[in-house]
mmCIF file of C-alpha atoms (C1' of nucleotides) in Angstrom:
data_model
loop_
_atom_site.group_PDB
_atom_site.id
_atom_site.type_symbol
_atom_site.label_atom_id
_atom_site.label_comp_id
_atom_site.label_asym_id
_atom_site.label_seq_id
_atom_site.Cartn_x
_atom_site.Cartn_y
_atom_site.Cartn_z
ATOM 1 C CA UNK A 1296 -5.469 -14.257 5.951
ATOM 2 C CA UNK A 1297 -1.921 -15.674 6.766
ATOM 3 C CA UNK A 1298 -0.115 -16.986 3.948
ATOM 4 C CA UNK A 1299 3.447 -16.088 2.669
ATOM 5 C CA UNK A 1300 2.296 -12.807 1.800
ATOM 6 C CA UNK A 1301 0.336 -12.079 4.989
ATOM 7 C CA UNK A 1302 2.824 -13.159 7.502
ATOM 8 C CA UNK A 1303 5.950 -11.272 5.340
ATOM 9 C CA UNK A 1304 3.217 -8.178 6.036
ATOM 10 C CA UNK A 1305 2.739 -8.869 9.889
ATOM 11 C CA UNK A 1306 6.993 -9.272 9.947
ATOM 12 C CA UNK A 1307 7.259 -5.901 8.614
ATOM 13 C CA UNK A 1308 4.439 -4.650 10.925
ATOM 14 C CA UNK A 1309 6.277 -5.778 13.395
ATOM 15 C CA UNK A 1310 9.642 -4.344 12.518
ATOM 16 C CA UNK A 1311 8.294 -1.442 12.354
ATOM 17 C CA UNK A 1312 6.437 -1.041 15.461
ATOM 18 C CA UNK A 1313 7.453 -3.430 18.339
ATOM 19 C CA UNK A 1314 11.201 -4.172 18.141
ATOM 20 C CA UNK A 1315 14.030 -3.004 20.949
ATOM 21 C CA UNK A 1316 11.397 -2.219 23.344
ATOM 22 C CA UNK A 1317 11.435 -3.866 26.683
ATOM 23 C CA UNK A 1318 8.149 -6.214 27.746
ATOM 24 C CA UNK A 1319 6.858 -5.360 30.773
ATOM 25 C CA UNK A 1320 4.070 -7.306 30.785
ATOM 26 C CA UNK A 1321 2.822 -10.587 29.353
ATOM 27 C CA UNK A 1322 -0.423 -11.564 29.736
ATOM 28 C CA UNK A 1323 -1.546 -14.933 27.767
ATOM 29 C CA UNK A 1324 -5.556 -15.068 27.741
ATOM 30 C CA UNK A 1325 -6.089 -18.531 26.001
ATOM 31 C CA UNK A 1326 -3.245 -21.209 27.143
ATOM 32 C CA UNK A 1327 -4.279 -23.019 24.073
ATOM 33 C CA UNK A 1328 -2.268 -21.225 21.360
ATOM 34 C CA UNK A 1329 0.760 -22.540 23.393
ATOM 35 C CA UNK A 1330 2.721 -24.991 22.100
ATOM 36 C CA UNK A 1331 4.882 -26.913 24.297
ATOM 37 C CA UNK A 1332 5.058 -24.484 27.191
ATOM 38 C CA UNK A 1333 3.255 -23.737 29.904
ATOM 39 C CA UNK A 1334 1.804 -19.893 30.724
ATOM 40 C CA UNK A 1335 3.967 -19.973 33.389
ATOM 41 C CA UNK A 1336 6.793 -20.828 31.497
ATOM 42 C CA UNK A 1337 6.075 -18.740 28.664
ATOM 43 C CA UNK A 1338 5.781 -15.826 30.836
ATOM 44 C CA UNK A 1339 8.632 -16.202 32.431
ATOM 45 C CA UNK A 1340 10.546 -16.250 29.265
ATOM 46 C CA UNK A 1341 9.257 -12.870 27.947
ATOM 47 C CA UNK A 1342 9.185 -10.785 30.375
ATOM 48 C CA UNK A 1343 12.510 -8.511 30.475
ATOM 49 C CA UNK A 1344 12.880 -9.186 27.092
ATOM 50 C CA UNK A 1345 12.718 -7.026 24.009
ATOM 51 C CA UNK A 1346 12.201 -8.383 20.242
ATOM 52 C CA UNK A 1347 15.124 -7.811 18.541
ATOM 53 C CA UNK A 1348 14.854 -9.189 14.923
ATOM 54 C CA UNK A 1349 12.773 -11.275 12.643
ATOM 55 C CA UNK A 1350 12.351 -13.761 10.210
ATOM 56 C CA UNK A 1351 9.693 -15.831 8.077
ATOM 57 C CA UNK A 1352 9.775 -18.932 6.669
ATOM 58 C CA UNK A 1353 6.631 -20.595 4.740
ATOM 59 C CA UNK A 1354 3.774 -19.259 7.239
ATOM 60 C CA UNK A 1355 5.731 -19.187 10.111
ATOM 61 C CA UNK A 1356 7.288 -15.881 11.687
ATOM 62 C CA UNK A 1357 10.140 -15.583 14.103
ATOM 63 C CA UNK A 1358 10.556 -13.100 16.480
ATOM 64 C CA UNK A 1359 14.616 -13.236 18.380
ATOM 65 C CA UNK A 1360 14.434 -11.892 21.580
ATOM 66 C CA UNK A 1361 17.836 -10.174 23.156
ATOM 67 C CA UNK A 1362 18.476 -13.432 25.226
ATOM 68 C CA UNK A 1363 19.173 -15.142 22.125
ATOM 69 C CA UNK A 1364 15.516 -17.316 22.185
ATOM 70 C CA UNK A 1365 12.749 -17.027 19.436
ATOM 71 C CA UNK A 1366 9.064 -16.367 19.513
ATOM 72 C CA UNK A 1367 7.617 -18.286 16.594
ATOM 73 C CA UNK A 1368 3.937 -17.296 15.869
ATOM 74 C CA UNK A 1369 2.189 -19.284 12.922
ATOM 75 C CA UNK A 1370 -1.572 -17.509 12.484
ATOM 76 C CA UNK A 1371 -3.820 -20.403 11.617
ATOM 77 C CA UNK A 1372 -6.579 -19.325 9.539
ATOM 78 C CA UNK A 1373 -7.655 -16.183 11.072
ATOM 79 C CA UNK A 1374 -4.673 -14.642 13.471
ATOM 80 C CA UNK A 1375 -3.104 -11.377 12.929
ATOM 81 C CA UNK A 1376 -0.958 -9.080 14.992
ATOM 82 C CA UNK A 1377 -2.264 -5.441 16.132
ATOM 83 C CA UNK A 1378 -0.110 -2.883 17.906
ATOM 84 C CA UNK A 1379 -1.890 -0.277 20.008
ATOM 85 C CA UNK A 1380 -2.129 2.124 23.082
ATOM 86 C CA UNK A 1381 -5.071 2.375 24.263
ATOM 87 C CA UNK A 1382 -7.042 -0.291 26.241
ATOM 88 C CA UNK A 1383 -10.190 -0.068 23.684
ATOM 89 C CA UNK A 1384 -8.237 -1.295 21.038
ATOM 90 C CA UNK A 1385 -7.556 -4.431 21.993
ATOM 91 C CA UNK A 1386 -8.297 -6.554 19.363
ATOM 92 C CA UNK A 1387 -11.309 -8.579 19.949
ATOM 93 C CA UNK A 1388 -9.592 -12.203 20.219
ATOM 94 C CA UNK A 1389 -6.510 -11.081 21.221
ATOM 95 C CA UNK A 1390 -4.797 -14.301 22.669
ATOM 96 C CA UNK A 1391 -1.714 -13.038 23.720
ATOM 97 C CA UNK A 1392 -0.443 -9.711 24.546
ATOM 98 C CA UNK A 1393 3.046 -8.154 25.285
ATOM 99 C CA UNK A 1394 2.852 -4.796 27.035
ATOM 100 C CA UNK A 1395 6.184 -2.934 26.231
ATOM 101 C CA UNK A 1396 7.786 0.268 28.863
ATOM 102 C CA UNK A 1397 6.744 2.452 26.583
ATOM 103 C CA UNK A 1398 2.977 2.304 27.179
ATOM 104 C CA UNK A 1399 2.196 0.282 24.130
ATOM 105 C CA UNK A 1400 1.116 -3.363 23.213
ATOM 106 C CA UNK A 1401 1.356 -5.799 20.699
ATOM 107 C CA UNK A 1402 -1.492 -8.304 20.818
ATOM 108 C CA UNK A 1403 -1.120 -12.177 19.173
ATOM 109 C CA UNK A 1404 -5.197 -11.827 17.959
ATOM 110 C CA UNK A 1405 -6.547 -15.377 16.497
ATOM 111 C CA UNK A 1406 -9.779 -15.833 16.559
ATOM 112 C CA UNK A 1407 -10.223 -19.762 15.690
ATOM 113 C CA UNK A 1408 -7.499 -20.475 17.969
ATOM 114 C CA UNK A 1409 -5.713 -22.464 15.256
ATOM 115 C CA UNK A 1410 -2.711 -20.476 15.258
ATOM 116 C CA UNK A 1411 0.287 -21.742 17.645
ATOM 117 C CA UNK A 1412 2.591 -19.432 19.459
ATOM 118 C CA UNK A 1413 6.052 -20.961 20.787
ATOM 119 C CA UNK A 1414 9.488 -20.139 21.964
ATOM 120 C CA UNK A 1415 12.605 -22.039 20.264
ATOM 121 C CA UNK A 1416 15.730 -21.812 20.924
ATOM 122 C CA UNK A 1417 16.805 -22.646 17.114
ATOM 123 C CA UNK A 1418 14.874 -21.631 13.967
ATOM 124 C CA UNK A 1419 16.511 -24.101 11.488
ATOM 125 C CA UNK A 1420 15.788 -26.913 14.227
ATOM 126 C CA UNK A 1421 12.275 -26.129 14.448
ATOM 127 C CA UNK A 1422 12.078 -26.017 10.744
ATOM 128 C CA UNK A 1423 13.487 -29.192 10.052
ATOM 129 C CA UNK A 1424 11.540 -30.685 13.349
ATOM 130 C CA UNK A 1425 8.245 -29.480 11.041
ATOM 131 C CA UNK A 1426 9.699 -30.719 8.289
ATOM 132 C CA UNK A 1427 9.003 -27.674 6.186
ATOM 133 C CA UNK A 1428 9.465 -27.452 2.480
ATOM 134 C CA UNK A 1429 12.419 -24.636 1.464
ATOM 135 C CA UNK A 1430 10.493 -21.056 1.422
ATOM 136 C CA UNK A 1431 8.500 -20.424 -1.668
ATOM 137 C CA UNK A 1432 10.439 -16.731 -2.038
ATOM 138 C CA UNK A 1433 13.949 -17.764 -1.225
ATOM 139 C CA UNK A 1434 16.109 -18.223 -4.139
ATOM 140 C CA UNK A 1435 17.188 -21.803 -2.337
ATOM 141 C CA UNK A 1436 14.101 -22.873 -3.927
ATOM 142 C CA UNK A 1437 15.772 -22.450 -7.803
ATOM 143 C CA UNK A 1438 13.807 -24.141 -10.733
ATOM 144 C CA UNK A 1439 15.453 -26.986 -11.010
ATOM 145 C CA UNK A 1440 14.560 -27.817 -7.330
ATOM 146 C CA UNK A 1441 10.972 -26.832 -7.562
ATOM 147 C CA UNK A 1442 10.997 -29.494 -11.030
ATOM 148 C CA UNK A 1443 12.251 -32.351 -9.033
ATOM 149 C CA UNK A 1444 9.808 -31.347 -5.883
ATOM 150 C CA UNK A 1445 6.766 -30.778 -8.226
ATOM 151 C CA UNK A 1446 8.176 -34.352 -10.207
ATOM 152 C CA UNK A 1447 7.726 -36.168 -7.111
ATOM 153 C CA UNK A 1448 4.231 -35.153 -6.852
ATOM 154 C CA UNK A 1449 1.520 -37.641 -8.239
ATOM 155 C CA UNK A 1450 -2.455 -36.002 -6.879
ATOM 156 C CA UNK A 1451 -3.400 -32.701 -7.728
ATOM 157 C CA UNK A 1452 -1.079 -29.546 -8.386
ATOM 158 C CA UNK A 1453 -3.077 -27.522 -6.390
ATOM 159 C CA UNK A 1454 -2.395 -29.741 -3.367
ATOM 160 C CA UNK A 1455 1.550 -29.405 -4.755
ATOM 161 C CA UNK A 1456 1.950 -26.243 -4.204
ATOM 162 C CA UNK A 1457 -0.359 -26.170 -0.896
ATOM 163 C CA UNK A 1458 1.912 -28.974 0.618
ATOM 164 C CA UNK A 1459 3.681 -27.135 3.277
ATOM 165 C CA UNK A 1460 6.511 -30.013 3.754
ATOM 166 C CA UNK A 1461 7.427 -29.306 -0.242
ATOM 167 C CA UNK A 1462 7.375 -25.522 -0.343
ATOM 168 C CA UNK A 1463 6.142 -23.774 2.668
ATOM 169 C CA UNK A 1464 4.195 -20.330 2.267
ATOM 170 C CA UNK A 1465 1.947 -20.802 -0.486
ATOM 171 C CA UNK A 1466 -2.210 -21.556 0.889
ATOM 172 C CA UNK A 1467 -5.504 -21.987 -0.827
ATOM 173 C CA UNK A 1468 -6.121 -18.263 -1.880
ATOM 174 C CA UNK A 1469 -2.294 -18.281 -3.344
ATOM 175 C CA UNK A 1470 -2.796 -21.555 -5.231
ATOM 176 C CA UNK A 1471 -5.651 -20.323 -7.051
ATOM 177 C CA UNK A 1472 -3.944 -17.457 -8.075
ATOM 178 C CA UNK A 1473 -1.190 -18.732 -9.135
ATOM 179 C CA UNK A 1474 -2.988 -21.823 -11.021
ATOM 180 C CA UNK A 1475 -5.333 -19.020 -12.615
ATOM 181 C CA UNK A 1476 -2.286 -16.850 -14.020
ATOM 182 C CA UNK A 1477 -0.220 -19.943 -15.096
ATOM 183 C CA UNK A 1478 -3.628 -21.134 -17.166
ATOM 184 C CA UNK A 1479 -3.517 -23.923 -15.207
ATOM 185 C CA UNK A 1480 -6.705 -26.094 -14.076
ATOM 186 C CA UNK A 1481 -6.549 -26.556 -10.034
ATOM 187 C CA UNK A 1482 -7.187 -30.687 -10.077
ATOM 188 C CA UNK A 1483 -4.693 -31.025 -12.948
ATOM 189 C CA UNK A 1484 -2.237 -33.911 -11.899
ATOM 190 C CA UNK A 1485 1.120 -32.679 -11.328
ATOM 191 C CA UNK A 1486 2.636 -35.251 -13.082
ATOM 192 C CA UNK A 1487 0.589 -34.340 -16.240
ATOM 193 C CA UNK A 1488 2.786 -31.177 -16.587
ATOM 194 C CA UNK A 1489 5.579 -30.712 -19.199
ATOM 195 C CA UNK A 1490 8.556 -29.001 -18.322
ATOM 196 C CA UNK A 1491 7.429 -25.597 -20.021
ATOM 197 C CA UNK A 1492 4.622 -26.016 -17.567
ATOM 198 C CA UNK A 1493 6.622 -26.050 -14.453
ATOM 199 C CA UNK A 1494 8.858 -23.209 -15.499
ATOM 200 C CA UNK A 1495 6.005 -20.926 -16.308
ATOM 201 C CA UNK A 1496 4.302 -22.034 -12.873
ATOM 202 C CA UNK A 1497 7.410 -21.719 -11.249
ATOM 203 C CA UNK A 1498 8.164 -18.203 -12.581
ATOM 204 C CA UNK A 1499 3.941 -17.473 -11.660
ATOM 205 C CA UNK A 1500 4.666 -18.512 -8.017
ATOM 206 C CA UNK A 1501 7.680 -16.394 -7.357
ATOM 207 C CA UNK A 1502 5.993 -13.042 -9.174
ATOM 208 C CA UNK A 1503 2.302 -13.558 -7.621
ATOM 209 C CA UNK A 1504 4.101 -13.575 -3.814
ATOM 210 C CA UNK A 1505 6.712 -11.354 -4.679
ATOM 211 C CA UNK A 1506 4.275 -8.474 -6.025
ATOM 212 C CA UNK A 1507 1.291 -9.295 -3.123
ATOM 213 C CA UNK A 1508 3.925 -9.227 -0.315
ATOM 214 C CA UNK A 1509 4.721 -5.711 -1.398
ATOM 215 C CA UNK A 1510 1.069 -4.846 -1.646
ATOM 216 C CA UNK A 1511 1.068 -6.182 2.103
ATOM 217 C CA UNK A 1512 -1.211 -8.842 0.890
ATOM 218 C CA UNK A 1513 -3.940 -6.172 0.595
ATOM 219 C CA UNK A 1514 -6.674 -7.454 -2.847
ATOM 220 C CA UNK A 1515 -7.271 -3.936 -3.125
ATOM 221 C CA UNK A 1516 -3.712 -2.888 -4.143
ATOM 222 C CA UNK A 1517 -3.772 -5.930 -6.597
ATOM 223 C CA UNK A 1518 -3.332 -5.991 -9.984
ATOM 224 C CA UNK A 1519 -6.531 -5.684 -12.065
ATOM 225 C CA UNK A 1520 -5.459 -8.808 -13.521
ATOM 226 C CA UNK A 1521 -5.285 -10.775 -10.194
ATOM 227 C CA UNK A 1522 -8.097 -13.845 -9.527
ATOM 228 C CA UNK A 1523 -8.342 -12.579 -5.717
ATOM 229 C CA UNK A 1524 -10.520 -9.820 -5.673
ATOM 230 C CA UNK A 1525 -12.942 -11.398 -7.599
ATOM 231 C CA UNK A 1526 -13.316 -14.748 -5.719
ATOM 232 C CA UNK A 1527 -16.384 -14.519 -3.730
ATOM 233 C CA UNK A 1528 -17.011 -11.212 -5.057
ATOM 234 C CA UNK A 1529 -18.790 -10.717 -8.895
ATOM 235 C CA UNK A 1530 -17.203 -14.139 -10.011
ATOM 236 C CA UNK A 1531 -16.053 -12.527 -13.021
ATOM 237 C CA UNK A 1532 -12.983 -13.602 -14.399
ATOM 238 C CA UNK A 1533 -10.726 -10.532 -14.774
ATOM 239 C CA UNK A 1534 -9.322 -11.955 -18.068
ATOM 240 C CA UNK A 1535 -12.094 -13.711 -20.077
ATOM 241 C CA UNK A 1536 -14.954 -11.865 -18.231
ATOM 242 C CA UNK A 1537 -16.678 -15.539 -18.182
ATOM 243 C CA UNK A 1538 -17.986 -16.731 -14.392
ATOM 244 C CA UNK A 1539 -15.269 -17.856 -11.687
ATOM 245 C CA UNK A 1540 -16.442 -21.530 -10.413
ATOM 246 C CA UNK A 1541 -15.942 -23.545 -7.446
ATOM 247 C CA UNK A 1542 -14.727 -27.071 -6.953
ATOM 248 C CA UNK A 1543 -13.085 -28.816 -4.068
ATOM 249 C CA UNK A 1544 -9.426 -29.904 -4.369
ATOM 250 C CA UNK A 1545 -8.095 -32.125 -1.492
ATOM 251 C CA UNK A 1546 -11.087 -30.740 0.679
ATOM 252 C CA UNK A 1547 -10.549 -27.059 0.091
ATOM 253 C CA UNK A 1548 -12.733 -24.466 -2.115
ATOM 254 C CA UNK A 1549 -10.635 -24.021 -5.457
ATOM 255 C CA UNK A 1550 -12.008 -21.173 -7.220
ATOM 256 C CA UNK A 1551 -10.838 -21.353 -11.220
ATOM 257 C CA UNK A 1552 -11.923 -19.820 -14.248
ATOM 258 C CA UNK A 1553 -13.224 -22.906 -16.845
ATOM 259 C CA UNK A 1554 -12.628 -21.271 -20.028
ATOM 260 C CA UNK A 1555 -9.214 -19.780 -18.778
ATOM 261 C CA UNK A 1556 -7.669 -22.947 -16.579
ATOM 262 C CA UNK A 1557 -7.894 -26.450 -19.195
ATOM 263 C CA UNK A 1558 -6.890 -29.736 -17.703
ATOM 264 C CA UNK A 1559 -3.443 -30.969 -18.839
ATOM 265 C "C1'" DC B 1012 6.378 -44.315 1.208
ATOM 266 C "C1'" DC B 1013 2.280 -41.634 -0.697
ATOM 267 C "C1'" DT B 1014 -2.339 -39.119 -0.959
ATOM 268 C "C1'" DA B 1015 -6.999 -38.140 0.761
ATOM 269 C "C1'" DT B 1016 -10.182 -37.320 4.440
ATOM 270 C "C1'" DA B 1017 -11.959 -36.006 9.268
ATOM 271 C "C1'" DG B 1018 -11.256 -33.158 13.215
ATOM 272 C "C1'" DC B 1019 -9.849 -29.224 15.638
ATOM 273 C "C1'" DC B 1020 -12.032 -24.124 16.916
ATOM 274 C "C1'" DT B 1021 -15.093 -19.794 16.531
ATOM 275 C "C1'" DG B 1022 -18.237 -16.855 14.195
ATOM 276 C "C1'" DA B 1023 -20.828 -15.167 10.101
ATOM 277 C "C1'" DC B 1024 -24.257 -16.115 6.906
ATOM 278 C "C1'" DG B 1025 -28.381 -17.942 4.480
ATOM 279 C "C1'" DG B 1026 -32.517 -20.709 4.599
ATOM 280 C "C1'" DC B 1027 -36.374 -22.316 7.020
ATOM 281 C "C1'" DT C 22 -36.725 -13.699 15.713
ATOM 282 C "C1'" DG C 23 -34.299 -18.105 16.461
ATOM 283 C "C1'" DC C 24 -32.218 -22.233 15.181
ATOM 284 C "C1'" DC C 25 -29.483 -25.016 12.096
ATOM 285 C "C1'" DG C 26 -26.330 -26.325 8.707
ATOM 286 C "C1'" DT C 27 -22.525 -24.774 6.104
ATOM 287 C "C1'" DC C 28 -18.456 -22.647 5.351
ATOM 288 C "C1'" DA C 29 -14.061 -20.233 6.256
ATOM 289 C "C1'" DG C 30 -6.946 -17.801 3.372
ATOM 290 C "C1'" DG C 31 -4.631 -23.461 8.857
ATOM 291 C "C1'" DC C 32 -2.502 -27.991 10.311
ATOM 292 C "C1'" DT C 33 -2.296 -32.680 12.251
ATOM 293 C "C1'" DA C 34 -3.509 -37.420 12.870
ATOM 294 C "C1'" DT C 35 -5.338 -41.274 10.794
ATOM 295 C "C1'" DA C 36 -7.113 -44.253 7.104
ATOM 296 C "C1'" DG C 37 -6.534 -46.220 2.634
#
DNA sequence: CCTATAGCCTGACGGC
DNA sequence: TGCCGTCAGGCTATAG
């Protein structure tokens, strides 16, 4: 689930449902999605506090608490974050879970346990410590600076745009979608583009996050035109009607349209 | 420096 | 039915 789209959709959850409300409770059920801090520690740190504002950047959300520290909650391949009363719904792999005064939680839920949870006390230090790429929405992230990022690049574009420490947000459902509206073929080399290429991906990129983030990164709300709900589904490319394939870019499952996406 | 691959985890699914 | 291999919207460490 969490790319740029998804985690901008679990920030808004969350601004809309847990902020300036006192924790009461923190309980932490696997110690493993801690990074850098004990349970103890982590605990500690929490409790008393409230949420106060937040922030993304690439896949990563921040969360600033009142005492001027930051939650930061990256969601792996399967985490989300569910706010609820009652005890029976608890999500099932909730890994972490903040109990606020006001009789509610907000549960950390990752199933694969490759999400991280943290507390910082400086988002653009832990950014640059990560060494992430500028955010694929932020306007710091101009065409001429995704050019000279992409004209760096020398394997495939998919893997470009998927490289967290050049742009940060975008992941393999994102790329395809992208590639596919751009008419782009997922293992073309980046370095085989033309400048009219880049601007028209660059433009693709901004519009395909932009217009999913508002859908809250739901396929349903997409676009009849959009790739996504048809991967994995009927395969039928929403343009040409021909079948969607599958090939394996840098180890992941591209899906692609071959009459829609040539090489370059 | 760069890019490409294996490993980390759990659970769902299809084939035998 | 049960078991097994494969695969999944992530990243990091390591090899080349």
């Amino acid at each position: 689930m969490p790319e740029l789209p998804d985690v901008e959709a679990f920030r808004q959850y969350c601004n809309s449902t847990a902020l300036h409300q006192k924790i009461k409770e923190v309980e932490v059920k696997a110690t493993r999605v801690l990074k850098n801090i004990s349970q103890k520690e982590f605990v500690r740190r929490m409790k008393n506090r409230s949420l106060e504002s937040t922030q993304r950047h690439g896949k990563y959300m921040f969360a600033t608490l009142d005492d001027g520290n930051t939650l930061v909650l990256h969601f792996g391949m399967t985490g989300f974050l569910e706010y609820y009363k009652d005890q029976d719904k608890e999500p099932p792999h909730a890994r972490v879970i903040c109990s606020f005064t006001n009789g509610y939680h907000i549960a950390y839920d990752c199933q694969r346990l490759l999400g991280e949870v943290r507390i910082v006390d400086d988002i653009d230090v832990f950014i640059s410590k990560q060494k992430l790429g500028p955010d694929a929405l932020d306007d710091a992230l101009d065409l001429n600076t995704f050019m000279e990022i992409l004209n760096k690049k020398r394997g495939a574009v998919k893997s470009a745009l998927m490289d967290q420490n050049s742009i940060a947000g975008i992941g393999n459902i994102y790329a395809d979608e992208i590639l596919f509206q751009t008419g782009i073929h997922p293992k073309t080399n980046a370095s085989n583009l033309d400048a009219d290429t880049i601007k028209k991906l660059y433009r693709t990129m901004k519009r395909v996050l932009k217009v999913t983030a508002a859908k809250k990164a739901d396929p349903d709300e997409f676009p009849r035109s959009y790739l996504i709900p048809h991967r994995g589904e009927d395969n039928k490319c929403p343009r040409c009607k021909g079948e969607i394939k599958t090939i394996k870019v840098s180890g992941r499952t591209a899906y692609y349209c071959p009459r829609c996406q040539k090489k370059q």
